[in-house]
mmCIF file of C-alpha atoms and ligand atoms in Angstrom:
data_model
loop_
_atom_site.group_PDB
_atom_site.id
_atom_site.type_symbol
_atom_site.label_atom_id
_atom_site.label_comp_id
_atom_site.label_asym_id
_atom_site.label_seq_id
_atom_site.Cartn_x
_atom_site.Cartn_y
_atom_site.Cartn_z
ATOM 1 C CA MET A 2 -28.945 2.145 1.969
ATOM 2 C CA THR A 3 -26.284 0.046 3.519
ATOM 3 C CA HIS A 4 -23.134 -0.966 1.751
ATOM 4 C CA ASP A 5 -24.853 -3.618 -0.285
ATOM 5 C CA HIS A 6 -22.603 -5.749 -2.374
ATOM 6 C CA SER A 7 -24.299 -7.515 -5.163
ATOM 7 C CA HIS A 8 -21.077 -7.734 -7.093
ATOM 8 C CA HIS A 9 -18.296 -10.106 -6.251
ATOM 9 C CA HIS A 10 -16.218 -9.571 -3.166
ATOM 10 C CA ASP A 11 -12.492 -9.155 -3.130
ATOM 11 C CA HIS A 12 -11.768 -9.739 0.513
ATOM 12 C CA ASP A 13 -9.385 -12.540 -0.291
ATOM 13 C CA HIS A 14 -7.245 -10.216 -2.350
ATOM 14 C CA GLU A 15 -5.583 -8.859 0.766
ATOM 15 C CA HIS A 16 -3.374 -11.940 0.715
ATOM 16 C CA GLY A 17 -1.338 -11.753 -2.456
ATOM 17 C CA THR A 18 -0.898 -15.499 -2.834
ATOM 18 C CA VAL A 19 -4.626 -16.104 -2.710
ATOM 19 C CA LEU A 20 -5.140 -14.391 -6.047
ATOM 20 C CA SER A 21 -4.492 -17.551 -8.033
ATOM 21 C CA ASP A 22 -6.873 -19.319 -5.698
ATOM 22 C CA VAL A 23 -9.594 -16.859 -6.596
ATOM 23 C CA GLU A 24 -8.771 -17.288 -10.253
ATOM 24 C CA LEU A 25 -9.114 -21.031 -9.881
ATOM 25 C CA ARG A 26 -12.474 -20.648 -8.198
ATOM 26 C CA VAL A 27 -13.645 -18.261 -10.917
ATOM 27 C CA ARG A 28 -12.530 -20.704 -13.583
ATOM 28 C CA ALA A 29 -14.305 -23.594 -11.859
ATOM 29 C CA LEU A 30 -17.457 -21.532 -11.536
ATOM 30 C CA GLU A 31 -17.287 -20.479 -15.162
ATOM 31 C CA THR A 32 -16.862 -24.104 -16.242
ATOM 32 C CA VAL A 33 -19.922 -25.208 -14.293
ATOM 33 C CA LEU A 34 -22.043 -22.327 -15.599
ATOM 34 C CA VAL A 35 -21.015 -23.033 -19.179
ATOM 35 C CA GLN A 36 -21.619 -26.782 -18.813
ATOM 36 C CA LYS A 37 -25.090 -26.162 -17.444
ATOM 37 C CA GLY A 38 -25.806 -23.766 -20.278
ATOM 38 C CA TYR A 39 -26.274 -20.679 -18.109
ATOM 39 C CA VAL A 40 -23.409 -18.814 -19.670
ATOM 40 C CA ASP A 41 -22.261 -18.517 -23.258
ATOM 41 C CA PRO A 42 -18.445 -18.564 -23.216
ATOM 42 C CA ALA A 43 -18.350 -16.288 -26.269
ATOM 43 C CA ALA A 44 -20.477 -13.724 -24.453
ATOM 44 C CA LEU A 45 -18.149 -13.917 -21.460
ATOM 45 C CA ASP A 46 -15.179 -13.290 -23.717
ATOM 46 C CA VAL A 47 -16.862 -10.218 -25.180
ATOM 47 C CA LEU A 48 -17.558 -8.899 -21.699
ATOM 48 C CA ILE A 49 -13.983 -9.378 -20.548
ATOM 49 C CA GLU A 50 -12.593 -7.983 -23.800
ATOM 50 C CA THR A 51 -14.820 -4.940 -23.354
ATOM 51 C CA TYR A 52 -13.467 -4.102 -19.929
ATOM 52 C CA GLU A 53 -9.890 -4.893 -20.855
ATOM 53 C CA THR A 54 -9.733 -2.796 -24.006
ATOM 54 C CA ARG A 55 -12.719 -0.584 -24.709
ATOM 55 C CA VAL A 56 -13.612 0.614 -21.221
ATOM 56 C CA GLY A 57 -10.865 2.295 -19.261
ATOM 57 C CA PRO A 58 -9.598 5.537 -17.769
ATOM 58 C CA HIS A 59 -9.574 7.181 -21.206
ATOM 59 C CA ASN A 60 -13.355 7.377 -20.838
ATOM 60 C CA GLY A 61 -13.083 9.277 -17.574
ATOM 61 C CA ALA A 62 -10.373 11.465 -19.072
ATOM 62 C CA ARG A 63 -12.818 12.584 -21.744
ATOM 63 C CA VAL A 64 -15.383 13.447 -19.072
ATOM 64 C CA VAL A 65 -12.832 15.489 -17.120
ATOM 65 C CA ALA A 66 -11.505 17.249 -20.219
ATOM 66 C CA LYS A 67 -15.009 18.223 -21.229
ATOM 67 C CA ALA A 68 -15.743 19.540 -17.742
ATOM 68 C CA TRP A 69 -12.534 21.591 -17.894
ATOM 69 C CA SER A 70 -13.528 23.090 -21.255
ATOM 70 C CA ASP A 71 -17.253 23.555 -20.904
ATOM 71 C CA PRO A 72 -18.604 25.264 -17.755
ATOM 72 C CA ALA A 73 -22.176 24.171 -18.466
ATOM 73 C CA TYR A 74 -21.055 20.550 -18.708
ATOM 74 C CA ARG A 75 -19.042 20.939 -15.494
ATOM 75 C CA ASP A 76 -22.150 22.204 -13.670
ATOM 76 C CA TRP A 77 -24.189 19.323 -15.022
ATOM 77 C CA LEU A 78 -21.502 16.809 -14.039
ATOM 78 C CA LEU A 79 -21.410 18.105 -10.476
ATOM 79 C CA LYS A 80 -25.205 18.118 -10.218
ATOM 80 C CA ASP A 81 -26.023 14.858 -11.994
ATOM 81 C CA ALA A 82 -22.896 12.933 -12.866
ATOM 82 C CA THR A 83 -24.787 9.828 -13.974
ATOM 83 C CA ALA A 84 -26.634 11.736 -16.708
ATOM 84 C CA ALA A 85 -23.702 13.945 -17.706
ATOM 85 C CA ILE A 86 -21.438 10.906 -18.064
ATOM 86 C CA ALA A 87 -24.123 8.899 -19.882
ATOM 87 C CA SER A 88 -24.430 11.734 -22.413
ATOM 88 C CA LEU A 89 -20.930 10.815 -23.597
ATOM 89 C CA GLY A 90 -21.970 7.194 -23.974
ATOM 90 C CA TYR A 91 -20.449 5.844 -20.770
ATOM 91 C CA THR A 92 -23.051 3.777 -18.991
ATOM 92 C CA GLY A 93 -23.449 0.324 -17.600
ATOM 93 C CA ARG A 94 -22.522 -1.913 -14.759
ATOM 94 C CA GLN A 95 -20.972 -0.292 -11.682
ATOM 95 C CA GLY A 96 -21.735 3.159 -13.030
ATOM 96 C CA GLU A 97 -25.454 3.452 -12.454
ATOM 97 C CA HIS A 98 -25.193 6.081 -9.714
ATOM 98 C CA MET A 99 -22.231 8.343 -10.256
ATOM 99 C CA VAL A 100 -21.222 11.345 -8.179
ATOM 100 C CA ALA A 101 -18.466 13.702 -9.296
ATOM 101 C CA VAL A 102 -16.478 15.570 -6.644
ATOM 102 C CA ALA A 103 -14.400 18.549 -7.730
ATOM 103 C CA ASN A 104 -10.970 19.374 -6.403
ATOM 104 C CA THR A 105 -10.494 23.042 -5.573
ATOM 105 C CA PRO A 106 -7.582 25.123 -4.286
ATOM 106 C CA GLU A 107 -8.908 24.378 -0.763
ATOM 107 C CA THR A 108 -9.990 20.747 -1.059
ATOM 108 C CA HIS A 109 -8.578 17.531 -2.463
ATOM 109 C CA ASN A 110 -10.875 14.536 -2.910
ATOM 110 C CA MET A 111 -9.898 10.894 -2.703
ATOM 111 C CA VAL A 112 -11.995 7.782 -3.315
ATOM 112 C CA VAL A 113 -11.866 4.416 -1.589
ATOM 113 C CA CYS A 114 -14.142 1.457 -1.024
ATOM 114 C CA THR A 115 -13.476 0.520 2.573
ATOM 115 C CA LEU A 116 -15.414 -2.747 2.325
ATOM 116 C CA CYS A 117 -14.103 -4.122 -0.925
ATOM 117 C CA SER A 118 -13.565 -2.605 -4.350
ATOM 118 C CA CYS A 119 -16.583 -0.613 -5.549
ATOM 119 C CA TYR A 120 -15.319 1.430 -8.477
ATOM 120 C CA PRO A 121 -16.842 3.318 -11.427
ATOM 121 C CA TRP A 122 -16.225 0.807 -14.227
ATOM 122 C CA PRO A 123 -17.735 2.752 -17.162
ATOM 123 C CA VAL A 124 -15.360 5.686 -16.692
ATOM 124 C CA LEU A 125 -12.275 4.059 -15.167
ATOM 125 C CA GLY A 126 -12.408 0.428 -16.263
ATOM 126 C CA LEU A 127 -11.478 -2.261 -13.765
ATOM 127 C CA PRO A 128 -9.909 -1.218 -10.444
ATOM 128 C CA PRO A 129 -6.148 -1.440 -9.977
ATOM 129 C CA VAL A 130 -4.902 -4.110 -7.578
ATOM 130 C CA TRP A 131 -3.856 -1.593 -4.917
ATOM 131 C CA TYR A 132 -7.368 -0.152 -4.839
ATOM 132 C CA LYS A 133 -8.626 -3.536 -3.658
ATOM 133 C CA SER A 134 -5.830 -4.039 -1.142
ATOM 134 C CA ALA A 135 -6.507 -3.959 2.591
ATOM 135 C CA PRO A 136 -3.764 -1.395 3.336
ATOM 136 C CA TYR A 137 -5.218 1.120 0.892
ATOM 137 C CA ARG A 138 -8.771 0.533 2.058
ATOM 138 C CA SER A 139 -7.943 1.150 5.704
ATOM 139 C CA ARG A 140 -5.214 3.774 5.400
ATOM 140 C CA ALA A 141 -7.087 5.937 2.898
ATOM 141 C CA VAL A 142 -9.492 6.761 5.697
ATOM 142 C CA MET A 143 -7.109 6.908 8.672
ATOM 143 C CA ASP A 144 -4.162 8.557 6.985
ATOM 144 C CA PRO A 145 -5.066 9.971 3.574
ATOM 145 C CA ARG A 146 -2.083 12.320 3.598
ATOM 146 C CA GLY A 147 0.265 9.391 4.212
ATOM 147 C CA VAL A 148 -1.304 7.421 1.375
ATOM 148 C CA LEU A 149 -0.915 10.387 -0.950
ATOM 149 C CA LYS A 150 2.719 10.638 0.048
ATOM 150 C CA ASP A 151 3.188 6.972 -0.892
ATOM 151 C CA PHE A 152 1.754 7.859 -4.285
ATOM 152 C CA GLY A 153 4.234 10.710 -4.581
ATOM 153 C CA VAL A 154 1.698 13.439 -3.953
ATOM 154 C CA THR A 155 2.438 16.086 -1.352
ATOM 155 C CA LEU A 156 -0.292 18.613 -0.782
ATOM 156 C CA PRO A 157 0.051 21.865 1.124
ATOM 157 C CA PRO A 158 -0.808 21.209 4.801
ATOM 158 C CA GLU A 159 -3.644 23.723 4.687
ATOM 159 C CA LYS A 160 -5.374 21.809 1.896
ATOM 160 C CA GLN A 161 -8.245 19.746 3.232
ATOM 161 C CA ILE A 162 -8.531 16.118 2.118
ATOM 162 C CA LYS A 163 -11.987 14.612 1.779
ATOM 163 C CA VAL A 164 -12.259 10.842 1.513
ATOM 164 C CA TRP A 165 -15.316 9.374 -0.181
ATOM 165 C CA ASP A 166 -16.323 5.783 0.542
ATOM 166 C CA SER A 167 -17.724 4.148 -2.574
ATOM 167 C CA THR A 168 -20.538 1.687 -2.220
ATOM 168 C CA ALA A 169 -22.609 -0.477 -4.482
ATOM 169 C CA GLU A 170 -25.027 2.461 -4.470
ATOM 170 C CA ILE A 171 -22.710 5.371 -5.290
ATOM 171 C CA ARG A 172 -19.498 5.508 -7.299
ATOM 172 C CA TYR A 173 -17.366 8.618 -7.098
ATOM 173 C CA LEU A 174 -15.272 10.272 -9.778
ATOM 174 C CA VAL A 175 -12.776 12.951 -8.792
ATOM 175 C CA LEU A 176 -12.733 15.996 -11.041
ATOM 176 C CA PRO A 177 -9.153 17.216 -10.706
ATOM 177 C CA GLU A 178 -8.176 20.858 -11.074
ATOM 178 C CA ARG A 179 -7.261 21.920 -14.580
ATOM 179 C CA PRO A 180 -3.487 22.434 -14.730
ATOM 180 C CA ALA A 181 -2.223 25.947 -15.331
ATOM 181 C CA GLY A 182 -0.727 26.680 -18.707
ATOM 182 C CA THR A 183 -3.402 24.825 -20.669
ATOM 183 C CA GLU A 184 -5.331 27.847 -21.891
ATOM 184 C CA GLY A 185 -6.746 27.295 -25.352
ATOM 185 C CA TRP A 186 -6.099 23.543 -25.334
ATOM 186 C CA SER A 187 -8.594 21.302 -27.122
ATOM 187 C CA GLU A 188 -10.557 18.734 -25.134
ATOM 188 C CA GLU A 189 -8.578 16.008 -26.853
ATOM 189 C CA LYS A 190 -5.281 17.496 -25.752
ATOM 190 C CA LEU A 191 -6.562 18.203 -22.230
ATOM 191 C CA ALA A 192 -7.579 14.548 -21.909
ATOM 192 C CA THR A 193 -3.926 13.507 -22.284
ATOM 193 C CA LEU A 194 -3.235 15.193 -18.930
ATOM 194 C CA VAL A 195 -5.873 13.212 -17.049
ATOM 195 C CA THR A 196 -4.481 10.126 -15.343
ATOM 196 C CA ARG A 197 -6.465 7.304 -13.804
ATOM 197 C CA ASP A 198 -5.094 8.106 -10.361
ATOM 198 C CA SER A 199 -6.060 11.773 -10.690
ATOM 199 C CA MET A 200 -9.666 10.603 -11.034
ATOM 200 C CA ILE A 201 -9.372 8.370 -7.942
ATOM 201 C CA GLY A 202 -7.665 11.171 -6.077
ATOM 202 C CA THR A 203 -4.412 9.320 -5.397
ATOM 203 C CA GLY A 204 -2.708 11.402 -8.051
ATOM 204 C CA LEU A 205 -2.760 14.730 -9.803
ATOM 205 C CA PRO A 206 -3.123 15.441 -13.510
ATOM 206 C CA LYS A 207 0.044 15.637 -15.565
ATOM 207 C CA GLN A 208 1.571 19.035 -16.142
ATOM 208 C CA PRO A 209 1.613 20.445 -19.694
ATOM 209 C CA ALA A 210 5.384 19.923 -19.936
ATOM 210 C CA GLU A 211 4.929 16.171 -19.304
ATOM 211 C CA VAL A 212 2.947 15.511 -22.470
ATOM 212 C CA ALA A 213 4.387 15.752 -25.936
ATOM 213 C CA ALA A 214 3.434 18.794 -27.913
HETATM 214 FE FE1 FE B 308 -17.260 -2.386 -2.523
#
């Protein structure tokens, strides 16, 4: 399949000042749809509320923590991420075809959508602004090591960086390496180490010393 975008495009976001323009257009569109009776404003509010509060990176953190704790779940996640993630209750728009890619001592994975902003909503919520920005989308592919440096991540030169281009068809989730010194930790506690950026691949999980005991 080609990079088919049935969801809304974010090309205008590359110009910071255009954001309010997009918001205005969205508002105008919403008004028309409501007036014509196509859209129930209450339903829209529920949808937005859902993605602002209920759905977010804490979902993905639970997936990662479970994969760190349970080898059978990890295998399942790497073989069929959509099903393994759905088993925890995380399904829905922009998460229909998930692929999990595991970081190893040899390989670091990083996710981008070069065309716009395809992103795994059910596990990470809505994409951060930088993810949709033109500089990230182009540089992630041309200079992933430079992008990581901008994010404060320096990897050993011998570590390979793989960049995965999300599409409307496939959404990637990075499974970071489990930090050392977390032996015997509960899934709940492990999840506190998992940052949003570590699941996009622009960051690493927190170290045990960084989270309160
Ligand atoms: Fe996209």
